[in-house]
XYZ file of C-alpha atoms in Angstrom:
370
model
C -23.427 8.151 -26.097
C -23.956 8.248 -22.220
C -20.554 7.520 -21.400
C -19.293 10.624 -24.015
C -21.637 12.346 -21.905
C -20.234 11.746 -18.450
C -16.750 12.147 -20.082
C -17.476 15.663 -20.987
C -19.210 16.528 -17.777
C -16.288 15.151 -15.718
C -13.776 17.067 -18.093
C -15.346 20.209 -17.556
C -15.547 19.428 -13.676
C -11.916 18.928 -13.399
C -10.547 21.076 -16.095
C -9.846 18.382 -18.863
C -12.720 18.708 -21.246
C -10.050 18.691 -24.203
C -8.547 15.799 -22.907
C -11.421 13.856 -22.258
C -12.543 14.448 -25.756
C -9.788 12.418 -27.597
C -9.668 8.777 -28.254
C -7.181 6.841 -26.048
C -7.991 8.907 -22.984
C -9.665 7.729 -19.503
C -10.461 9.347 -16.968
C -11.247 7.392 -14.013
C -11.837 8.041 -10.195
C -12.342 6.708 -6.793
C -14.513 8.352 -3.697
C -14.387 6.633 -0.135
C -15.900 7.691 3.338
C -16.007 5.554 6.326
C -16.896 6.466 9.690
C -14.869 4.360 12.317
C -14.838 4.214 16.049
C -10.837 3.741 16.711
C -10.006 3.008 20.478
C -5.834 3.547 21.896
C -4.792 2.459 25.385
C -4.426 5.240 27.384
C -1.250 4.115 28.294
C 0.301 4.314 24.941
C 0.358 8.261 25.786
C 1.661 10.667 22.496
C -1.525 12.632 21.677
C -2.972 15.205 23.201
C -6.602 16.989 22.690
C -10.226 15.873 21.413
C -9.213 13.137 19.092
C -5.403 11.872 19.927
C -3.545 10.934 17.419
C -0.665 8.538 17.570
C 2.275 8.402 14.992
C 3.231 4.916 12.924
C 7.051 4.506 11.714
C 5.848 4.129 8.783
C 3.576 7.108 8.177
C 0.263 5.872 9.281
C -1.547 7.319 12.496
C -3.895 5.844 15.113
C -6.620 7.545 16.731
C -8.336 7.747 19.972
C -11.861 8.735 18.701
C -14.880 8.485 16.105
C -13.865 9.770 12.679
C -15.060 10.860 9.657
C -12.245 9.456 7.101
C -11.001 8.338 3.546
C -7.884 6.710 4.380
C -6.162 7.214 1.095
C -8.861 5.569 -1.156
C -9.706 8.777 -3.067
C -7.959 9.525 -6.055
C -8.416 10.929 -9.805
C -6.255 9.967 -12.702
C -5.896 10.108 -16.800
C -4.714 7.146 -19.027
C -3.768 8.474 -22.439
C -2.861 5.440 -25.114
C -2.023 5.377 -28.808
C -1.611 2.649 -30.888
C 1.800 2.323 -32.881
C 1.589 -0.705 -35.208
C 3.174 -3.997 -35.202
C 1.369 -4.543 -31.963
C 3.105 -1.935 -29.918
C 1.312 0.681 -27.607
C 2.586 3.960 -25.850
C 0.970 5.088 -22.631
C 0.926 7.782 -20.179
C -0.984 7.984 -16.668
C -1.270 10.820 -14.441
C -3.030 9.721 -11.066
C -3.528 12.250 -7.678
C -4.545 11.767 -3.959
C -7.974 13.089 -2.870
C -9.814 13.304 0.639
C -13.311 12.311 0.169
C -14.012 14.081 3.069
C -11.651 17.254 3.470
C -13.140 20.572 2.498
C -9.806 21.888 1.645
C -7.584 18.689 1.653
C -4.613 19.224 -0.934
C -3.880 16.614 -3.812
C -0.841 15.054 -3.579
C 0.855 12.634 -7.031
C 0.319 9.008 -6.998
C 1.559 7.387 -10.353
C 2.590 9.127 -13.154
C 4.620 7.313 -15.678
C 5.115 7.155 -19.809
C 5.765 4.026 -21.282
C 5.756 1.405 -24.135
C 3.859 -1.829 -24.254
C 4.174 -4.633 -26.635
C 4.745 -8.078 -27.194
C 8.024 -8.271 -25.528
C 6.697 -6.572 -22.648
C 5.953 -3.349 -20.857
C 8.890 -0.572 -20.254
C 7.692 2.466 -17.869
C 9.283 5.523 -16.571
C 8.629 8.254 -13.374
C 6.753 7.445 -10.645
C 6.270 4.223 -10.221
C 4.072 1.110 -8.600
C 6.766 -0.783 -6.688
C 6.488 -4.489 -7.426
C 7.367 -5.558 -3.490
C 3.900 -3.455 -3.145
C 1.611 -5.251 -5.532
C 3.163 -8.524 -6.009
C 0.920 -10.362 -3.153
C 1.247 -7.189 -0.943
C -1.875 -4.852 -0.938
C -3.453 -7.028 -3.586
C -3.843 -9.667 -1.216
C -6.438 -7.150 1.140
C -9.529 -6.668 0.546
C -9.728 -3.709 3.112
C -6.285 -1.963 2.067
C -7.147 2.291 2.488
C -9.286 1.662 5.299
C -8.966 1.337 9.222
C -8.873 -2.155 8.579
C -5.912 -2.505 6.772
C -2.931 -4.966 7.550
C -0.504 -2.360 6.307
C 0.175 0.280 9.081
C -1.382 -2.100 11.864
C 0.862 -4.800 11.798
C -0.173 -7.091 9.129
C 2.223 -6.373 6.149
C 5.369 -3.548 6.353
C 4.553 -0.403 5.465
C 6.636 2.578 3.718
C 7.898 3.645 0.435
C 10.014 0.549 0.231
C 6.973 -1.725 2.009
C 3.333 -1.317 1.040
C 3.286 2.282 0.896
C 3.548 4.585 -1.622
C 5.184 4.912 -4.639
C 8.764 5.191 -6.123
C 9.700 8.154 -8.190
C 12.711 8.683 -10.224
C 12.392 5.220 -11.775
C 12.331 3.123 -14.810
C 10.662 -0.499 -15.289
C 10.333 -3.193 -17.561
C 7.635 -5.638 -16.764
C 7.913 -9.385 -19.046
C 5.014 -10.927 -20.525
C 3.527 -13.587 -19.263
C 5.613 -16.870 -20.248
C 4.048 -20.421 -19.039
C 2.911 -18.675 -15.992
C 5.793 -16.695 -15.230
C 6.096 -12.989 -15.110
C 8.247 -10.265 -13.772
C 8.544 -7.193 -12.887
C 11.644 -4.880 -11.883
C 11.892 -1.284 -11.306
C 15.464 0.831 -10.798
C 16.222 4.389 -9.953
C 19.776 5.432 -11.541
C 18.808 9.304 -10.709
C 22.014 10.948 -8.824
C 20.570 14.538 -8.965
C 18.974 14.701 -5.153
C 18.130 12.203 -2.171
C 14.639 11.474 -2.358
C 13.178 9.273 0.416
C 10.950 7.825 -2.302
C 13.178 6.910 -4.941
C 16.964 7.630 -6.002
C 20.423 6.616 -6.924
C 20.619 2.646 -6.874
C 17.416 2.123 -4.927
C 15.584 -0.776 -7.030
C 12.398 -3.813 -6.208
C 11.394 -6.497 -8.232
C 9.084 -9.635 -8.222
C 8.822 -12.846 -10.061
C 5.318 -14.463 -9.886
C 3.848 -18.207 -10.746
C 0.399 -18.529 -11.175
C -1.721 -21.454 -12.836
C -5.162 -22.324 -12.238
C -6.764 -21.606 -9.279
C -2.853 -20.907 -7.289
C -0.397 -18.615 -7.533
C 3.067 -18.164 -5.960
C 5.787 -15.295 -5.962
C 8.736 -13.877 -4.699
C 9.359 -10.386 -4.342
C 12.746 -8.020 -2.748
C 13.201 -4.629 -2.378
C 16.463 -2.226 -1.610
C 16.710 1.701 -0.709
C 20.430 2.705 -0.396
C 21.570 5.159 2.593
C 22.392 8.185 0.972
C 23.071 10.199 4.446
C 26.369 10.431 6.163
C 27.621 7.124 6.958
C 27.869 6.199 10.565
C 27.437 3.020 12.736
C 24.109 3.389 13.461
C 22.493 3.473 9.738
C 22.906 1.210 6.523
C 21.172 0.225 3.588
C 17.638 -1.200 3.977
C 16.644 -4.516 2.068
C 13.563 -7.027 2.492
C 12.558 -9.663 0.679
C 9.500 -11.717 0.965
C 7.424 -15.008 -0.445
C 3.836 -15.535 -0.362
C 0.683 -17.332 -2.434
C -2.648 -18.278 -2.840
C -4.819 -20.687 -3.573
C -8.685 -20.839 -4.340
C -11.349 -23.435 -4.153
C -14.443 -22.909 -5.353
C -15.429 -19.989 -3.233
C -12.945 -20.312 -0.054
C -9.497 -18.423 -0.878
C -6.454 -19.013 1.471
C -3.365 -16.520 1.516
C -0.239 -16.430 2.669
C 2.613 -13.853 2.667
C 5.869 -13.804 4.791
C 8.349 -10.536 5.040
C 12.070 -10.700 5.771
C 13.506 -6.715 6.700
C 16.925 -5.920 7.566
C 17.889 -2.073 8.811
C 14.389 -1.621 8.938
C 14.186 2.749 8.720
C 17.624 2.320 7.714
C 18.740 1.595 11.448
C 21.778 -0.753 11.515
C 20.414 -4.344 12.493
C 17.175 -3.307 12.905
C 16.100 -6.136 11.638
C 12.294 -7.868 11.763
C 9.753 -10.055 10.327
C 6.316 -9.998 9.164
C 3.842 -13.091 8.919
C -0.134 -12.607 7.047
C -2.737 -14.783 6.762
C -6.031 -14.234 4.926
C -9.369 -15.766 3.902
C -11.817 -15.397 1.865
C -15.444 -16.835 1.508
C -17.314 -15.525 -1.366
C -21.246 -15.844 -1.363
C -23.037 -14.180 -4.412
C -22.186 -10.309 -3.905
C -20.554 -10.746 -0.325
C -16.947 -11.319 0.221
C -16.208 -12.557 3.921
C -12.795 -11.598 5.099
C -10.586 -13.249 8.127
C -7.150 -11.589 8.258
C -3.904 -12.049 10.858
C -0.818 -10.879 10.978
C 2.323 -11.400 13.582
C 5.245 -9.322 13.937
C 8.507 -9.141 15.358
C 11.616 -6.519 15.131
C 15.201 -5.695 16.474
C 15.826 -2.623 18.235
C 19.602 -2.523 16.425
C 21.878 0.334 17.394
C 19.481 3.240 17.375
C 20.662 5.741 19.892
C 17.173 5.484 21.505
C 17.404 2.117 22.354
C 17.623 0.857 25.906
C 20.925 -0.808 26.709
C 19.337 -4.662 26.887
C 16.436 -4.170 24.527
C 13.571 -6.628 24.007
C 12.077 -7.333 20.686
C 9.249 -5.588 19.979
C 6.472 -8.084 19.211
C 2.774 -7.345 17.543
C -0.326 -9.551 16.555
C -2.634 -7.887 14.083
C -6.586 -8.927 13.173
C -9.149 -7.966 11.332
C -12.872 -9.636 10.460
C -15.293 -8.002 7.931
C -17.195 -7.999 5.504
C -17.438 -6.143 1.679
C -20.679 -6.056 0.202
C -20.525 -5.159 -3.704
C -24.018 -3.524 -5.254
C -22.449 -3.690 -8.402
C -18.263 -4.098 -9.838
C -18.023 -0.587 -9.182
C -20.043 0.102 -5.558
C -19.518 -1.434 -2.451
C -20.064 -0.994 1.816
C -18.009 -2.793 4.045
C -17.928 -3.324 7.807
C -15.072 -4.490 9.878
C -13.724 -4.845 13.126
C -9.277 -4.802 13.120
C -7.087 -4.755 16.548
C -3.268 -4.808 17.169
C -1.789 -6.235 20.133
C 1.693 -4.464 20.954
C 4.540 -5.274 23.388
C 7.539 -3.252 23.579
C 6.722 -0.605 21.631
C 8.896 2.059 22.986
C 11.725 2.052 20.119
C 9.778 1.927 17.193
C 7.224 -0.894 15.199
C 4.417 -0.063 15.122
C 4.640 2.566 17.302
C 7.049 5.703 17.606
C 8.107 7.989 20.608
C 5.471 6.402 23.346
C 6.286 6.317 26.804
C 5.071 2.838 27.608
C 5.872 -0.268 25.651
C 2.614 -2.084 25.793
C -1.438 -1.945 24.860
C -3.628 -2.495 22.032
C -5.402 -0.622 19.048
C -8.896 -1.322 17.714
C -11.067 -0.079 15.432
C -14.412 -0.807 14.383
C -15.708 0.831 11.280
C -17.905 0.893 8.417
C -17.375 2.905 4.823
C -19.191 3.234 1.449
C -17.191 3.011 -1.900
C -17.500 4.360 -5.504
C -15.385 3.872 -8.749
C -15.972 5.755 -12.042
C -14.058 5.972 -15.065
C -15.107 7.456 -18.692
């Protein structure tokens, strides 16, 4: 009865209340502030004002300040299912961005997909999870959406075709799981525009292990140049392996990243190592991450005429306490070490090559759903 309550209540609040009323439909939610102290070497100059901001290649931003953020945590969705017989299922998901903390931020679309589900497996259409995302990827952080994050500070790639985002214009199929096998592929045939987040050939897929306490996987990705060819651009690709392994409460990790044309620059090519750990101790997760990076200049027209590889350590410590499955706080401390930054990863458009980043911060975290 008190769920059917807080269904209703949340319908009404976000303009669903028929929606929320039927059987097979979710609604679900999450709300994130954290409040961070982020610190930029002055001589990685780019921003300008009270709180300057510096730009990521792949979409991310570093500040020079205190903030008040979410970091991409909030969101809002609807899962709509209906049973079909014979064991077969058809589903539909709507899911949007929200700022926690914005008075007037804007929602933006996350996933939204239709699909069928059965014993042969799952087939999905629109905009979809990319498997070189959440195979290992972002599942493999316990502090992904927050200033801690590997993604965006060195740890793991970021963008559409990394650990960012989503990829629209798509269809899936996903397999069941067979003697600890499963995989998962998603392709976008769509020849109607160029969309940086999904079109005409542009395709990732994943094939996971996992048995026991261990897993392993393997996981590529491709976005095809669409532009105007020329020397200096190509087709990006990247491929990557990684796995885990758990005893009793200590959890290592491991993933390793492979890019070439990184951004779609000819032989712009790099590589991405992370580490984690994880100590569990009753309602406390304990959290050691480390990442090391290293990429090409190739033949941007920015690049100096002898280049040196741009080279980056990331690290973060913290901690996630969890009141309950669906409240937590967490605390961490994350820095990133750069050198020869001046043509791109994981900085863009500075005008030295060297310094650090590091943030300390601290956040609060709540999930819902109907």
């Amino acid at each position: 009865m008190n769920k059917k309550l807080i269904a209703i209540a949340i319908g009404a609040a976000l303009g669903t209340l028929p929606l929320a009323s039927q059987a097979g439909v979710k609604i679900y939610g999450h709300a994130q502030v954290e409040v961070a102290d982020e610190s930029v070497d002055s001589n990685l100059t780019g921003g300008t004002g009270n709180c300057p901001t510096f730009s990521t290649v792949d979409g991310g931003t570093w500040q020079d300040c205190r903030t008040v953020e979410d970091n991409a945590r909030g969101r809002w969705g609807i899962k709509a299912s209906e049973k079909l017989g014979n064991g077969m299922k058809a589903f539909a998901q709507f899911e949007w961005k929200l700022d926690t903390t914005e008075f007037k931020g804007s929602t933006t679309n996350r996933v939204m997909q239709v699909g069928l589900k059965g014993g042969w497996g799952t087939f999905m259409a629109g905009s979809l999870k990319s498997p070189y995302k959440y195979t290992g990827g972002v599942k493999y952080d316990p502090f992904v959406t927050t200033n801690a994050e590997a993604r965006r500070n060195g740890g793991m790639s970021g963008g559409v075709y990394g650990h960012n985002g989503f990829v629209s214009n798509s269809i899936g199929y996903m397999t069941p799981k067979m003697n600890g096998f499963q995989g998962w592929i998603i392709y976008s045939p769509d020849e109607d525009g160029h969309s940086s987040r999904g079109d005409d050939g542009d395709w990732a897929a994943s094939l996971k292990f996992s048995a026991g306490n261990w897993e392993v996987f393997v996981a590529g990705v491709n976005n095809e140049y669409n532009g105007s060819s020329s020397a200096t651009t190509s087709d990006y690709s990247a491929w990557k392996i990684g796995g885990k392994v758990k005893f009793g409460n200590h959890t290592f990790l491991v993933q390793y990243e492979d890019a070439n044309n990184f951004g779609q620059v000819k032989d712009r090519d790099g590589r991405i190592l992370f580490l984690g750990y994880h100590l569990k101790s009753g309602n406390n997760l304990f959290v050691v991450q480390f990442g090391d990076g290293k990429l090409d200049c190739g033949k941007a027209t920015s690049c100096p005429v002898n280049p040196q590889d741009a080279e980056w350590t990331y690290w973060t410590v913290g901690a996630i306490h969890k009141f309950s499955k669906t409240a937590r706080a967490f605390a961490a401390f994350s820095r990133t070490s750069v050198d020869n930054a001046y043509y791109g990863q994981p900085l863009v458009g500075k005008t030295s090559d060297d310094g650090d980043r590091q943030a300390f911060t601290i956040g609060l975290r709540k999930d819902f759903s109907t």
